[in-house]
Amino acid sequence: NGEILVVNEDKAISNGANSENLSGTDEVADNSVKVSTIGNVIRIYGATETEIYGVSGVLLARNVNEYATTRGIYLIKADNKVIKVVVR
C-alpha cells in the first residue's frame, strides 16, 4: 500500500512531495521518510525499518541508513513507504 516516489541523483524526496519540483539539493522539511542519493550512495532518513531491493526484487540490505551501490534502479522500503530510486 506504499506510495512509489522517484528519486534521481543528488535529490531528496519525502513521502507526499512532488518530485517534479525538486532540484539538486532540495529537501522537503517534514517528519516523513526521506531518501537521497549522492554519487553512488543511497541515504535514508527518518525510518526505523528499511529494506533495499534491486529492480529484480532481490533484497540487498536491511535496516541500514546508507548503502553504497552501482548505477541502477532500486526500491527502498522505509517503514511502510516504498520509494523508487535511480542511481546514475
mmCIF file with all atom_site columns, C-alpha atoms in Angstrom, residues 18-80:
data_model
loop_
_atom_site.group_PDB
_atom_site.id
_atom_site.type_symbol
_atom_site.label_atom_id
_atom_site.label_alt_id
_atom_site.label_comp_id
_atom_site.label_asym_id
_atom_site.label_entity_id
_atom_site.label_seq_id
_atom_site.pdbx_PDB_ins_code
_atom_site.Cartn_x
_atom_site.Cartn_y
_atom_site.Cartn_z
_atom_site.occupancy
_atom_site.B_iso_or_equiv
_atom_site.pdbx_formal_charge
_atom_site.auth_seq_id
_atom_site.auth_comp_id
_atom_site.auth_asym_id
_atom_site.auth_atom_id
_atom_site.pdbx_PDB_model_num
ATOM 1  C CA . ASN A 1 18 ? 6.151  16.371 -5.814  1.00 0.00 ? 18 ASN A CA 1
ATOM 2  C CA . SER A 1 19 ? 9.310  15.046 -7.465  1.00 0.00 ? 19 SER A CA 1
ATOM 3  C CA . GLU A 1 20 ? 8.901  17.493 -10.356 1.00 0.00 ? 20 GLU A CA 1
ATOM 4  C CA . ASN A 1 21 ? 9.660  20.457 -8.070  1.00 0.00 ? 21 ASN A CA 1
ATOM 5  C CA . LEU A 1 22 ? 12.901 19.165 -6.550  1.00 0.00 ? 22 LEU A CA 1
ATOM 6  C CA . SER A 1 23 ? 16.315 20.275 -7.759  1.00 0.00 ? 23 SER A CA 1
ATOM 7  C CA . GLY A 1 24 ? 19.870 19.206 -6.910  1.00 0.00 ? 24 GLY A CA 1
ATOM 8  C CA . THR A 1 25 ? 19.976 19.947 -3.201  1.00 0.00 ? 25 THR A CA 1
ATOM 9  C CA . ASP A 1 26 ? 16.298 20.462 -2.353  1.00 0.00 ? 26 ASP A CA 1
ATOM 10 C CA . GLU A 1 27 ? 14.968 18.644 0.649   1.00 0.00 ? 27 GLU A CA 1
ATOM 11 C CA . VAL A 1 28 ? 11.452 18.527 1.993   1.00 0.00 ? 28 VAL A CA 1
ATOM 12 C CA . ALA A 1 29 ? 11.066 19.804 5.548   1.00 0.00 ? 29 ALA A CA 1
ATOM 13 C CA . ASP A 1 30 ? 8.668  17.494 7.321   1.00 0.00 ? 30 ASP A CA 1
ATOM 14 C CA . ASN A 1 31 ? 8.809  14.470 9.613   1.00 0.00 ? 31 ASN A CA 1
ATOM 15 C CA . SER A 1 32 ? 8.302  11.777 6.983   1.00 0.00 ? 32 SER A CA 1
ATOM 16 C CA . VAL A 1 33 ? 10.785 9.369  5.459   1.00 0.00 ? 33 VAL A CA 1
ATOM 17 C CA . LYS A 1 34 ? 13.383 10.937 3.137   1.00 0.00 ? 34 LYS A CA 1
ATOM 18 C CA . VAL A 1 35 ? 15.694 9.268  0.633   1.00 0.00 ? 35 VAL A CA 1
ATOM 19 C CA . SER A 1 36 ? 18.549 10.882 -1.271  1.00 0.00 ? 36 SER A CA 1
ATOM 20 C CA . THR A 1 37 ? 21.423 9.779  -3.458  1.00 0.00 ? 37 THR A CA 1
ATOM 21 C CA . ILE A 1 38 ? 24.838 11.366 -3.561  1.00 0.00 ? 38 ILE A CA 1
ATOM 22 C CA . GLY A 1 39 ? 27.117 9.744  -6.098  1.00 0.00 ? 39 GLY A CA 1
ATOM 23 C CA . ASN A 1 40 ? 26.573 6.017  -5.679  1.00 0.00 ? 40 ASN A CA 1
ATOM 24 C CA . VAL A 1 41 ? 25.358 6.155  -2.065  1.00 0.00 ? 41 VAL A CA 1
ATOM 25 C CA . ILE A 1 42 ? 21.675 5.859  -1.162  1.00 0.00 ? 42 ILE A CA 1
ATOM 26 C CA . ARG A 1 43 ? 20.812 7.598  2.117   1.00 0.00 ? 43 ARG A CA 1
ATOM 27 C CA . ILE A 1 44 ? 17.605 7.009  4.069   1.00 0.00 ? 44 ILE A CA 1
ATOM 28 C CA . TYR A 1 45 ? 16.411 9.418  6.763   1.00 0.00 ? 45 TYR A CA 1
ATOM 29 C CA . GLY A 1 46 ? 13.594 9.166  9.301   1.00 0.00 ? 46 GLY A CA 1
ATOM 30 C CA . ALA A 1 47 ? 12.850 5.435  9.024   1.00 0.00 ? 47 ALA A CA 1
ATOM 31 C CA . THR A 1 48 ? 13.156 2.833  11.746  1.00 0.00 ? 48 THR A CA 1
ATOM 32 C CA . GLU A 1 49 ? 12.969 -0.201 9.441   1.00 0.00 ? 49 GLU A CA 1
ATOM 33 C CA . THR A 1 50 ? 14.497 -0.218 5.950   1.00 0.00 ? 50 THR A CA 1
ATOM 34 C CA . GLU A 1 51 ? 14.921 -2.688 3.122   1.00 0.00 ? 51 GLU A CA 1
ATOM 35 C CA . ILE A 1 52 ? 16.737 -2.054 -0.165  1.00 0.00 ? 52 ILE A CA 1
ATOM 36 C CA . TYR A 1 53 ? 15.818 -4.172 -3.187  1.00 0.00 ? 53 TYR A CA 1
ATOM 37 C CA . GLY A 1 54 ? 17.303 -4.411 -6.652  1.00 0.00 ? 54 GLY A CA 1
ATOM 38 C CA . VAL A 1 55 ? 14.952 -3.940 -9.580  1.00 0.00 ? 55 VAL A CA 1
ATOM 39 C CA . SER A 1 56 ? 14.778 -7.746 -9.914  1.00 0.00 ? 56 SER A CA 1
ATOM 40 C CA . GLY A 1 57 ? 13.290 -7.966 -6.410  1.00 0.00 ? 57 GLY A CA 1
ATOM 41 C CA . VAL A 1 58 ? 16.379 -9.318 -4.645  1.00 0.00 ? 58 VAL A CA 1
ATOM 42 C CA . LEU A 1 59 ? 16.833 -7.990 -1.092  1.00 0.00 ? 59 LEU A CA 1
ATOM 43 C CA . LEU A 1 60 ? 20.219 -6.227 -0.958  1.00 0.00 ? 60 LEU A CA 1
ATOM 44 C CA . ALA A 1 61 ? 20.245 -4.738 2.548   1.00 0.00 ? 61 ALA A CA 1
ATOM 45 C CA . ARG A 1 62 ? 18.065 -4.473 5.628   1.00 0.00 ? 62 ARG A CA 1
ATOM 46 C CA . ASN A 1 63 ? 17.939 -1.861 8.396   1.00 0.00 ? 63 ASN A CA 1
ATOM 47 C CA . VAL A 1 64 ? 20.673 0.403  7.030   1.00 0.00 ? 64 VAL A CA 1
ATOM 48 C CA . ASN A 1 65 ? 20.655 4.185  6.619   1.00 0.00 ? 65 ASN A CA 1
ATOM 49 C CA . GLU A 1 66 ? 23.341 4.254  3.899   1.00 0.00 ? 66 GLU A CA 1
ATOM 50 C CA . TYR A 1 67 ? 24.041 1.852  1.075   1.00 0.00 ? 67 TYR A CA 1
ATOM 51 C CA . ALA A 1 68 ? 26.855 2.163  -1.493  1.00 0.00 ? 68 ALA A CA 1
ATOM 52 C CA . THR A 1 69 ? 25.898 0.661  -4.819  1.00 0.00 ? 69 THR A CA 1
ATOM 53 C CA . THR A 1 70 ? 26.321 0.888  -8.586  1.00 0.00 ? 70 THR A CA 1
ATOM 54 C CA . ARG A 1 71 ? 24.213 2.630  -11.194 1.00 0.00 ? 71 ARG A CA 1
ATOM 55 C CA . GLY A 1 72 ? 20.684 1.282  -11.448 1.00 0.00 ? 72 GLY A CA 1
ATOM 56 C CA . ILE A 1 73 ? 17.150 1.320  -10.133 1.00 0.00 ? 73 ILE A CA 1
ATOM 57 C CA . TYR A 1 74 ? 16.410 0.341  -6.535  1.00 0.00 ? 74 TYR A CA 1
ATOM 58 C CA . LEU A 1 75 ? 13.290 0.036  -4.417  1.00 0.00 ? 75 LEU A CA 1
ATOM 59 C CA . ILE A 1 76 ? 13.538 1.292  -0.860  1.00 0.00 ? 76 ILE A CA 1
ATOM 60 C CA . LYS A 1 77 ? 11.025 0.099  1.699   1.00 0.00 ? 77 LYS A CA 1
ATOM 61 C CA . ALA A 1 78 ? 11.213 2.501  4.622   1.00 0.00 ? 78 ALA A CA 1
ATOM 62 C CA . ASP A 1 79 ? 8.727  1.713  7.373   1.00 0.00 ? 79 ASP A CA 1
ATOM 63 C CA . ASN A 1 80 ? 5.507  1.368  5.336   1.00 0.00 ? 80 ASN A CA 1
#
